[in-house]
Coordinates of C-alpha atoms in Angstrom, one line a residue:
Chain A
M1 CA -17.3 29.8 -8.0
W2 CA -16.6 26.1 -8.0
I3 CA -13.0 25.0 -7.4
N4 CA -11.5 21.6 -7.3
M5 CA -9.5 20.5 -4.3
G6 CA -8.1 17.3 -5.7
P7 CA -7.5 14.8 -7.1
Q8 CA -3.9 15.9 -6.5
H9 CA -4.2 18.1 -3.4
P10 CA -2.3 17.4 -0.2
M11 CA -5.6 17.6 1.7
T12 CA -7.1 14.5 0.1
H13 CA -4.8 11.9 1.4
G14 CA -5.7 9.6 -1.4
L15 CA -7.2 10.0 -4.8
W16 CA -10.5 11.9 -4.8
N17 CA -11.7 15.3 -5.6
L18 CA -13.6 17.7 -3.4
R19 CA -15.4 20.3 -5.4
V20 CA -15.9 23.4 -3.4
K21 CA -18.3 26.3 -4.1
I22 CA -16.8 29.4 -2.6
D23 CA -17.5 33.1 -2.1
G24 CA -14.1 34.6 -1.3
E25 CA -12.9 32.4 1.6
L26 CA -16.3 31.2 2.6
V27 CA -17.4 27.6 1.7
L28 CA -20.9 27.7 0.3
D29 CA -21.3 24.1 -0.9
V30 CA -19.2 21.0 -1.4
D31 CA -19.5 18.0 -3.7
P32 CA -17.1 15.1 -3.1
E33 CA -16.2 13.2 -6.3
M34 CA -15.2 9.6 -5.7
G35 CA -14.3 6.7 -7.9
Y36 CA -10.7 7.4 -8.9
L37 CA -9.7 4.2 -7.0
H38 CA -12.6 2.0 -7.9
R39 CA -11.2 -1.5 -8.5
G40 CA -14.4 -3.4 -8.4
I41 CA -13.4 -5.5 -5.4
E42 CA -17.0 -6.6 -4.8
K43 CA -17.3 -7.8 -8.4
I44 CA -13.9 -9.6 -8.4
S45 CA -14.9 -11.3 -5.2
E46 CA -17.8 -13.1 -7.0
D47 CA -15.2 -14.8 -9.1
R48 CA -12.9 -16.1 -6.4
H49 CA -12.6 -18.7 -3.6
Y50 CA -13.1 -17.5 -0.1
N51 CA -9.4 -17.5 0.8
E52 CA -8.5 -15.8 -2.4
I53 CA -10.6 -12.9 -1.5
I54 CA -8.4 -12.1 1.5
T55 CA -5.8 -10.7 -0.9
L56 CA -8.5 -8.2 -2.0
M57 CA -9.5 -7.3 1.5
D58 CA -5.9 -6.2 2.3
R59 CA -6.2 -3.7 -0.6
T60 CA -9.6 -2.5 0.4
C61 CA -8.2 -0.2 3.0
Y62 CA -4.4 -0.2 2.6
V63 CA -3.7 1.2 6.0
A64 CA -6.1 -1.2 7.9
G65 CA -5.7 -4.4 5.9
M66 CA -5.9 -6.6 9.0
A67 CA -9.2 -5.1 10.1
W68 CA -10.7 -5.7 6.6
E69 CA -9.4 -9.3 6.5
H70 CA -11.1 -9.9 9.9
L71 CA -14.3 -8.4 8.7
F72 CA -14.6 -10.5 5.6
I73 CA -13.4 -13.7 7.3
Q74 CA -16.0 -13.4 10.0
A75 CA -18.8 -13.0 7.4
A76 CA -17.4 -15.9 5.4
E77 CA -17.3 -18.1 8.5
H78 CA -20.8 -17.1 9.4
A79 CA -22.0 -18.1 6.0
L80 CA -20.1 -21.4 6.0
H81 CA -20.9 -22.2 9.6
I82 CA -17.3 -22.6 10.7
Q83 CA -16.1 -22.4 14.4
V84 CA -12.8 -20.8 15.0
P85 CA -10.3 -22.0 17.8
E86 CA -9.9 -19.6 20.7
R87 CA -6.3 -18.9 20.2
A88 CA -7.0 -17.8 16.6
Q89 CA -9.6 -15.4 18.0
W90 CA -7.1 -13.9 20.3
I91 CA -4.5 -13.6 17.6
R92 CA -7.1 -11.9 15.4
T93 CA -8.0 -9.5 18.2
M94 CA -4.3 -8.6 18.7
S95 CA -3.8 -8.2 15.0
E96 CA -6.7 -5.9 14.7
E97 CA -5.6 -3.8 17.6
F98 CA -2.1 -3.5 16.3
Q99 CA -3.7 -2.4 13.0
R100 CA -5.7 0.2 14.8
V101 CA -2.5 1.6 16.3
A102 CA -0.8 1.6 12.9
S103 CA -3.8 3.2 11.3
H104 CA -4.2 5.9 13.9
L105 CA -0.5 6.7 13.8
M106 CA -0.7 7.1 10.1
W107 CA -3.7 9.4 10.6
Y108 CA -1.8 11.3 13.3
A109 CA 1.2 11.8 11.0
A110 CA -0.9 13.0 8.1
F111 CA -3.2 15.1 10.1
V112 CA -0.6 17.1 12.0
Q113 CA 1.2 17.8 8.8
D114 CA -2.1 19.3 7.4
I115 CA -2.2 21.8 10.2
G116 CA 1.4 22.8 9.7
L117 CA 3.3 20.8 12.4
M118 CA 6.1 19.0 10.5
S119 CA 8.1 17.2 13.2
P120 CA 5.1 15.2 14.6
F121 CA 4.7 13.7 11.1
L122 CA 8.2 12.2 11.4
Y123 CA 7.5 10.9 14.9
G124 CA 4.2 9.3 13.8
M125 CA 5.8 7.6 10.8
R126 CA 8.8 6.4 12.8
D127 CA 6.6 4.8 15.5
R128 CA 4.2 3.2 13.0
D129 CA 7.2 1.4 11.5
L130 CA 7.7 -0.4 14.8
V131 CA 4.2 -1.8 14.5
L132 CA 4.8 -2.8 10.9
D133 CA 8.0 -4.6 12.0
L134 CA 5.9 -6.7 14.3
F135 CA 3.5 -7.5 11.5
Q136 CA 6.4 -8.4 9.3
S137 CA 7.7 -10.8 12.0
Y138 CA 4.6 -13.0 12.0
T139 CA 2.9 -12.4 8.7
G140 CA 5.7 -11.6 6.4
G141 CA 4.0 -8.4 5.1
R142 CA 4.2 -4.9 6.2
L143 CA 1.1 -3.5 4.5
T144 CA -0.8 -6.4 2.9
Y145 CA -0.7 -9.4 5.1
E146 CA -2.9 -12.2 3.8
Y147 CA -2.7 -13.6 7.2
M148 CA -6.2 -14.6 8.3
R149 CA -7.8 -17.7 6.8
V150 CA -11.3 -19.1 6.9
G151 CA -11.3 -21.1 10.1
G152 CA -8.4 -19.4 11.8
V153 CA -5.1 -17.7 11.0
R154 CA -2.3 -18.9 8.7
N155 CA 0.4 -19.5 11.2
D156 CA 1.1 -19.1 14.9
L157 CA 3.3 -16.4 16.3
P158 CA 7.1 -16.8 16.2
P159 CA 9.0 -17.5 19.4
G160 CA 9.8 -14.3 21.4
F161 CA 7.1 -12.3 19.6
T162 CA 5.1 -11.3 22.7
D163 CA 8.2 -9.9 24.5
Q164 CA 9.1 -7.8 21.4
A165 CA 5.5 -6.7 21.2
R166 CA 5.4 -5.6 24.8
K167 CA 8.6 -3.6 24.2
V168 CA 6.8 -1.8 21.3
C169 CA 3.8 -1.2 23.6
D170 CA 6.0 0.4 26.3
W171 CA 7.8 2.5 23.8
L172 CA 4.6 3.7 22.2
S173 CA 2.9 4.6 25.5
D174 CA 5.8 6.9 26.4
R175 CA 5.6 8.5 22.9
F176 CA 1.9 9.2 23.1
V177 CA 2.6 11.5 26.1
E178 CA 5.0 13.4 23.8
Y179 CA 2.5 13.5 21.0
D180 CA -0.1 15.2 23.2
R181 CA 2.4 17.7 24.5
L182 CA 3.5 18.5 20.9
C183 CA -0.1 19.1 19.7
L184 CA -2.2 20.1 22.7
G185 CA 0.6 22.4 23.9
S186 CA 0.8 24.2 20.6
D187 CA -1.1 27.4 20.0
I188 CA -1.2 26.7 16.3
F189 CA -2.9 23.5 16.9
H190 CA -5.7 25.0 18.9
R191 CA -6.2 27.9 16.5
R192 CA -6.5 25.6 13.6
C193 CA -8.7 22.9 15.2
D194 CA -10.9 24.2 18.0
N195 CA -14.6 24.6 17.1
L196 CA -14.1 23.5 13.5
G197 CA -16.1 21.0 11.5
V198 CA -18.7 20.7 14.3
L199 CA -21.2 17.9 13.8
K200 CA -23.5 17.3 16.7
A201 CA -24.6 13.8 17.9
S202 CA -28.1 14.0 16.4
E203 CA -26.8 15.0 13.0
C204 CA -24.1 12.3 13.1
I205 CA -26.8 9.7 13.7
R206 CA -29.1 11.2 11.0
Y207 CA -26.2 11.0 8.5
G208 CA -25.1 7.5 9.6
I209 CA -21.7 8.6 10.9
T210 CA -19.7 6.2 13.0
G211 CA -16.3 5.8 14.5
P212 CA -14.2 8.5 16.1
M213 CA -16.4 11.2 14.5
L214 CA -19.5 10.0 16.3
R215 CA -17.6 9.4 19.6
S216 CA -16.2 12.9 19.5
A217 CA -19.8 14.1 19.7
G218 CA -20.3 12.2 23.0
V219 CA -21.9 9.0 21.8
A220 CA -20.1 6.0 23.3
R221 CA -20.8 3.7 20.4
D222 CA -18.1 1.1 19.8
L223 CA -18.9 -2.3 18.3
R224 CA -16.1 -3.8 20.2
K225 CA -18.1 -3.0 23.4
D226 CA -21.7 -3.1 22.1
R227 CA -21.5 -6.2 20.0
P228 CA -18.3 -8.0 21.1
Y229 CA -16.7 -10.2 18.5
A230 CA -13.5 -12.3 18.5
A231 CA -12.0 -11.9 22.0
Y232 CA -13.2 -8.4 22.7
G233 CA -15.8 -9.6 25.2
Q234 CA -13.0 -10.9 27.4
V235 CA -10.7 -7.8 27.5
D236 CA -11.0 -4.8 29.6
F237 CA -11.1 -1.4 28.0
E238 CA -13.0 1.8 27.8
V239 CA -14.7 3.5 24.9
A240 CA -13.0 6.9 24.2
V241 CA -15.4 9.8 23.9
A242 CA -15.1 13.5 23.8
D243 CA -17.8 16.2 23.8
G244 CA -16.5 18.9 21.4
A245 CA -17.8 17.3 18.2
D246 CA -15.1 19.3 16.5
V247 CA -11.6 18.6 15.1
T248 CA -10.0 18.8 18.5
G249 CA -12.5 16.3 19.8
R250 CA -11.7 13.8 17.1
Y251 CA -8.0 14.2 17.9
L252 CA -8.7 13.5 21.6
V253 CA -10.8 10.5 20.8
R254 CA -8.2 8.9 18.5
M255 CA -5.3 9.6 21.0
E256 CA -7.4 8.0 23.8
E257 CA -8.1 5.1 21.5
L258 CA -4.4 4.6 21.0
R259 CA -3.9 4.3 24.7
Q260 CA -6.9 1.9 25.1
S261 CA -5.5 -0.2 22.2
L262 CA -2.3 -0.6 24.1
R263 CA -4.3 -1.7 27.1
I264 CA -6.1 -4.3 25.0
L265 CA -2.8 -5.4 23.4
R266 CA -1.1 -6.0 26.8
Q267 CA -4.1 -8.2 27.9
T268 CA -4.0 -10.2 24.6
L269 CA -0.3 -10.7 24.8
D270 CA -0.6 -12.0 28.3
W271 CA -3.3 -14.4 27.3
L272 CA -1.3 -15.6 24.3
D273 CA 1.6 -16.3 26.6
R274 CA -0.4 -18.4 28.9
N275 CA -2.5 -20.4 26.4
A276 CA -1.3 -22.6 23.6
G277 CA -3.5 -24.3 21.1
P278 CA -4.4 -24.8 17.5
V279 CA -4.8 -21.7 15.3
M280 CA -6.8 -23.3 12.6
A281 CA -10.1 -25.1 12.8
E282 CA -10.0 -28.8 12.3
N283 CA -12.8 -29.3 9.8
V284 CA -11.6 -26.7 7.3
P285 CA -9.5 -28.0 4.5
R286 CA -6.2 -26.0 4.3
W287 CA -6.4 -25.9 0.6
M288 CA -9.8 -24.2 0.7
G289 CA -8.6 -21.2 -1.2
A290 CA -6.5 -23.0 -3.9
P291 CA -8.2 -24.1 -7.1
Y292 CA -6.3 -27.3 -7.3
A293 CA -5.9 -30.3 -5.0
P294 CA -3.1 -30.3 -2.4
V295 CA 0.2 -32.2 -2.7
G296 CA -0.3 -35.9 -3.1
R297 CA -3.7 -35.4 -4.7
E298 CA -2.7 -33.5 -7.8
G299 CA -4.1 -34.2 -11.2
Y300 CA -7.8 -33.3 -10.8
L301 CA -9.6 -30.1 -10.2
L302 CA -11.3 -30.0 -6.8
K303 CA -15.0 -29.4 -7.1
R304 CA -16.4 -28.0 -4.0
E305 CA -19.9 -27.2 -3.0
Y306 CA -20.3 -25.0 0.1
P307 CA -23.6 -25.0 2.0
K308 CA -26.1 -22.2 1.0
G309 CA -26.2 -19.4 3.4
V310 CA -25.7 -15.7 4.2
G311 CA -23.0 -14.3 6.4
F312 CA -23.0 -11.0 8.1
S313 CA -20.3 -9.4 10.2
A314 CA -19.7 -6.0 11.8
I315 CA -16.5 -4.8 13.2
E316 CA -15.1 -1.5 14.6
E317 CA -12.6 -0.7 12.0
P318 CA -10.1 2.1 12.8
H319 CA -12.4 4.5 10.9
G320 CA -15.7 3.3 12.3
E321 CA -18.3 0.7 11.7
A322 CA -17.6 -1.7 8.8
L323 CA -20.1 -4.2 7.6
A324 CA -19.8 -7.2 5.4
Y325 CA -22.6 -9.2 3.9
V326 CA -21.7 -12.4 2.1
V327 CA -24.3 -14.5 0.1
N328 CA -23.4 -18.1 -0.8
E329 CA -25.7 -19.8 -3.2
G330 CA -24.0 -23.2 -2.9
G331 CA -21.2 -22.7 -5.5
E332 CA -17.5 -22.4 -5.0
H333 CA -17.6 -18.6 -5.0
P334 CA -19.7 -16.2 -3.0
Y335 CA -22.7 -15.1 -5.0
R336 CA -22.4 -11.5 -3.7
V337 CA -20.1 -9.7 -1.3
K338 CA -21.3 -6.3 -0.1
L339 CA -18.9 -4.2 2.0
K340 CA -19.9 -1.1 3.8
S341 CA -17.1 1.3 4.6
P342 CA -17.4 3.8 7.4
V343 CA -15.4 6.5 5.5
F344 CA -17.9 6.2 2.6
V345 CA -20.6 7.4 4.9
N346 CA -18.4 10.0 6.7
I347 CA -17.4 11.6 3.4
A348 CA -21.0 11.5 2.1
A349 CA -22.0 13.9 4.9
A350 CA -19.2 16.4 4.0
R351 CA -21.7 19.1 3.3
Q352 CA -22.9 19.0 6.9
Y353 CA -19.5 19.7 8.5
L354 CA -17.8 21.8 5.8
V355 CA -20.3 24.4 4.7
G356 CA -20.0 27.7 6.5
Y357 CA -16.3 27.4 7.3
R358 CA -13.3 28.9 5.4
V359 CA -11.3 27.3 2.6
A360 CA -8.3 27.1 4.9
D361 CA -10.3 25.1 7.4
I362 CA -11.0 22.3 4.9
P363 CA -7.6 20.5 5.4
P364 CA -7.9 20.2 9.2
I365 CA -11.5 19.2 9.0
M366 CA -11.0 16.5 6.3
G367 CA -7.8 15.4 8.1
S368 CA -9.9 14.8 11.2
V369 CA -12.3 12.6 9.2
D370 CA -9.4 10.3 8.4
V371 CA -10.1 9.5 4.8
C372 CA -9.0 6.2 3.3
V373 CA -10.1 6.3 -0.3
G374 CA -9.3 2.6 -0.9
E375 CA -12.3 1.5 1.2
V376 CA -14.6 4.3 -0.1
D377 CA -14.2 3.2 -3.7
R378 CA -13.5 -0.5 -3.2
Chain B
M1 CA -34.7 -7.8 21.1
E2 CA -35.6 -11.0 19.3
A3 CA -37.2 -11.7 16.0
E4 CA -40.5 -12.6 17.7
E5 CA -40.6 -9.3 19.5
V6 CA -39.9 -7.3 16.4
G7 CA -42.6 -9.3 14.6
A8 CA -45.2 -8.8 17.4
R9 CA -44.6 -5.1 17.4
L10 CA -45.0 -4.8 13.7
R11 CA -47.8 -7.3 13.1
E12 CA -50.7 -4.9 13.7
R13 CA -49.7 -2.1 11.3
F14 CA -47.8 -4.3 8.8
P15 CA -49.6 -7.7 8.4
D16 CA -47.8 -8.1 5.1
V17 CA -44.2 -8.3 6.4
V18 CA -42.4 -11.5 7.4
V19 CA -40.0 -11.4 10.3
E20 CA -37.5 -14.3 10.5
P21 CA -34.6 -14.9 12.8
F22 CA -31.2 -14.1 11.5
P23 CA -28.2 -15.1 13.6
G24 CA -26.3 -12.3 15.2
T25 CA -29.0 -9.7 14.6
A26 CA -32.5 -8.8 15.9
G27 CA -34.0 -10.5 12.8
R28 CA -34.6 -10.1 9.2
I29 CA -37.8 -8.5 7.8
R30 CA -39.0 -9.3 4.3
F31 CA -41.4 -6.6 3.1
P32 CA -43.2 -5.6 -0.1
A33 CA -41.4 -2.8 -1.8
A34 CA -44.4 -0.5 -1.7
R35 CA -44.2 -0.2 2.1
L36 CA -40.6 0.9 2.3
I37 CA -41.1 4.4 3.6
E38 CA -43.8 3.5 6.0
L39 CA -42.0 0.5 7.4
L40 CA -38.6 2.2 7.7
T41 CA -40.2 5.2 9.5
E42 CA -41.8 2.8 11.9
V43 CA -38.6 0.9 12.4
R44 CA -36.7 4.2 13.1
D45 CA -39.2 5.9 15.4
G46 CA -41.2 3.0 16.8
L47 CA -38.5 0.3 17.3
G48 CA -35.6 2.7 17.8
F49 CA -33.4 1.5 15.0
D50 CA -32.3 5.0 14.1
H51 CA -28.9 4.5 12.6
L52 CA -28.7 3.3 9.0
G53 CA -25.7 1.0 8.4
Q54 CA -26.0 0.2 4.7
V55 CA -28.2 -0.2 1.7
G56 CA -27.1 -2.9 -0.7
A57 CA -28.5 -4.5 -3.8
I58 CA -28.2 -8.1 -5.1
D59 CA -29.0 -9.2 -8.7
W60 CA -31.0 -12.4 -8.6
V61 CA -31.4 -12.3 -12.4
E62 CA -35.3 -12.4 -12.5
E63 CA -35.5 -10.0 -9.6
R64 CA -33.3 -7.6 -7.7
E65 CA -33.1 -7.6 -3.9
L66 CA -32.5 -4.5 -1.8
F67 CA -31.3 -5.0 1.7
Y68 CA -31.1 -2.5 4.5
T69 CA -29.2 -2.8 7.8
V70 CA -30.2 -0.6 10.7
W71 CA -28.7 -0.3 14.1
S72 CA -30.3 0.5 17.4
D73 CA -28.1 2.1 20.1
R74 CA -30.6 1.2 22.8
A75 CA -30.9 -2.5 21.9
K76 CA -27.3 -2.7 20.7
Q77 CA -28.4 -4.7 17.8
Y78 CA -28.7 -4.8 14.0
L79 CA -31.9 -5.4 12.1
F80 CA -32.0 -6.6 8.5
L81 CA -34.7 -5.6 6.1
S82 CA -35.0 -6.8 2.5
T83 CA -37.3 -6.5 -0.3
R84 CA -37.4 -7.8 -3.9
I85 CA -38.4 -6.0 -7.0
P86 CA -38.9 -7.4 -10.6
A87 CA -35.8 -7.0 -12.7
G88 CA -37.7 -5.7 -15.7
E89 CA -38.1 -2.2 -14.6
P90 CA -36.2 -2.0 -11.3
H91 CA -37.2 1.1 -9.5
L92 CA -38.0 1.8 -5.9
E93 CA -38.8 4.8 -3.7
S94 CA -35.7 6.5 -2.3
L95 CA -35.0 6.2 1.4
T96 CA -33.4 9.6 1.7
P97 CA -36.4 11.3 3.4
V98 CA -36.2 8.8 6.3
F99 CA -32.5 8.3 6.4
P100 CA -30.4 11.0 4.7
S101 CA -27.4 8.7 4.9
A102 CA -29.1 6.5 2.2
N103 CA -28.1 9.0 -0.4
W104 CA -24.7 7.6 -1.4
H105 CA -25.7 4.0 -0.8
E106 CA -28.5 4.5 -3.3
R107 CA -26.3 6.3 -5.8
E108 CA -24.0 3.3 -5.7
A109 CA -26.8 0.7 -6.0
C110 CA -28.1 2.7 -9.0
E111 CA -24.9 2.7 -11.0
L112 CA -23.6 -0.8 -10.0
V113 CA -26.8 -2.8 -9.9
G114 CA -29.0 -0.6 -12.1
I115 CA -31.8 0.2 -9.8
T116 CA -33.6 3.6 -10.1
F117 CA -34.6 5.3 -6.9
D118 CA -37.6 7.6 -7.3
H119 CA -37.4 11.0 -5.7
H120 CA -33.7 10.7 -5.0
P121 CA -32.1 14.1 -4.7
D122 CA -29.1 13.3 -6.9
L123 CA -28.6 10.0 -8.7
R124 CA -25.4 10.8 -10.6
P125 CA -22.9 8.0 -10.9
L126 CA -20.6 7.9 -7.9
L127 CA -17.8 5.4 -8.6
T128 CA -17.8 4.7 -12.3
P129 CA -16.5 7.1 -14.9
T130 CA -18.8 9.6 -16.6
G131 CA -20.4 8.0 -19.7
Y132 CA -19.9 4.4 -18.4
Q133 CA -22.8 2.5 -19.7
F134 CA -22.7 -0.8 -17.8
H135 CA -23.9 -1.9 -14.4
P136 CA -20.9 -4.0 -13.2
L137 CA -22.5 -5.8 -10.3
L138 CA -25.2 -7.5 -12.5
R139 CA -24.7 -11.2 -13.1
S140 CA -24.8 -10.5 -16.9
F141 CA -21.6 -8.4 -16.6
R142 CA -18.8 -10.9 -17.3
L143 CA -15.5 -10.4 -15.7
H144 CA -13.3 -12.0 -18.3
E145 CA -14.8 -10.5 -21.4
P146 CA -13.6 -7.0 -21.8
E147 CA -16.1 -4.5 -23.0
E148 CA -15.5 -1.6 -25.4
L149 CA -15.6 1.5 -23.4
E150 CA -15.8 5.1 -24.4
V151 CA -15.1 7.6 -21.7
K152 CA -16.3 11.1 -22.1
V153 CA -14.6 13.9 -20.2
R154 CA -17.0 16.0 -18.1
D155 CA -16.9 19.8 -18.6
V156 CA -16.1 21.6 -15.4

């Protein structure tokens, strides 16, 4: 019998439908149905200036907007041959790590609620708000920031930001100890997570899976380490791995990543304290994104021709490996923007890690995948 | 691994492919569409690029381009591959026997750019509604001219 889990099912954490073929409680087959959130971001991008696309990138994954901005901006700079000042690179690194913390806390809150622990949900959401407060203090936005620009970032950090950010880091590192005690010390947690949704390393690679799901199978693959971008080559951190390849393993990997993110954040904050400098490249016109001329040169439409080229970028987004491919054919808009989302691939392999388990196991397993439908459907 | 090395290792079996440098990656390979399965199998097993990152399609009006990104954990590098097929009857062999993860990427390319993949296990539309008769990522699909759309509800 086929049943629908979704589009309105608490397990989905977004808008999608998991069709499940069951025999009693046993899962025989699954068929994810996507597309409920398809907004045509790739198509709309073909009709916009580079800086106008940043708005769309925030909405691609609405819990990891900064990471997607970073991904696209890097590809655009690659296509347009623009060098970014060092301070902007460090601010981007810091932003992406704060975004990883916010995204993982969101995952933590949603995931533990799936397995029946209510209070960690409240703690996770409470602590994520502190990170959002920091974002608000320097970008003005809590969810969609529109902060990065081709050639740098929009503005420098406000005075006193790094002290406030360090306080948040200290607070969070104490809380992570409590999170672990709440979950790993709970019998319910282990009964609902151990040895579920197992996907071994060889299968993960065959099905293209990346991110915490791959690292929970013991493969230490992290683009921040393997192919350092922005300032990641200059910070010291370790790649989190676990060997269970199951739901508990993915939990352990994400919690370790949170701790490693704080380690990276402390280093970036120290660097930003010590080094001042421009946050925007000199040769990039500030009005690059606007269709009209800047103040003082009004009255005529700016006609711009960018050099032909292709840009490619790859980042370790909170959910895994995200790729962007930008083709510029010399016009004002990109000719084609192709985005690859890690969750798209991780859900596509759902049959491999759901079949053979029970219906009641689906929420913890899909919770451990950390689904963000915005970036699957785009 | 550099583009020259990739080219040197492929030259004997694949004299018809062109390997060119592509910044930030191990290179870009342009190959004739008929050699897709052979070449990708060699790239996976011989060169060690065993992790498929993405499959994407671009509409160049007269032709369509398919590009593949693969990653090697040993070389810690990406490799780009691309091929062009005529737009008249755009079809191509499916990559799913070599990389099972190509499944959804090809479903997406099929519905959005209108490319048919031969021997694909399941080419149903993935993102667009059932009964949607357009390929939105074609250049001929205009953003600012709304199209009449009739959506059929699927029987479950």
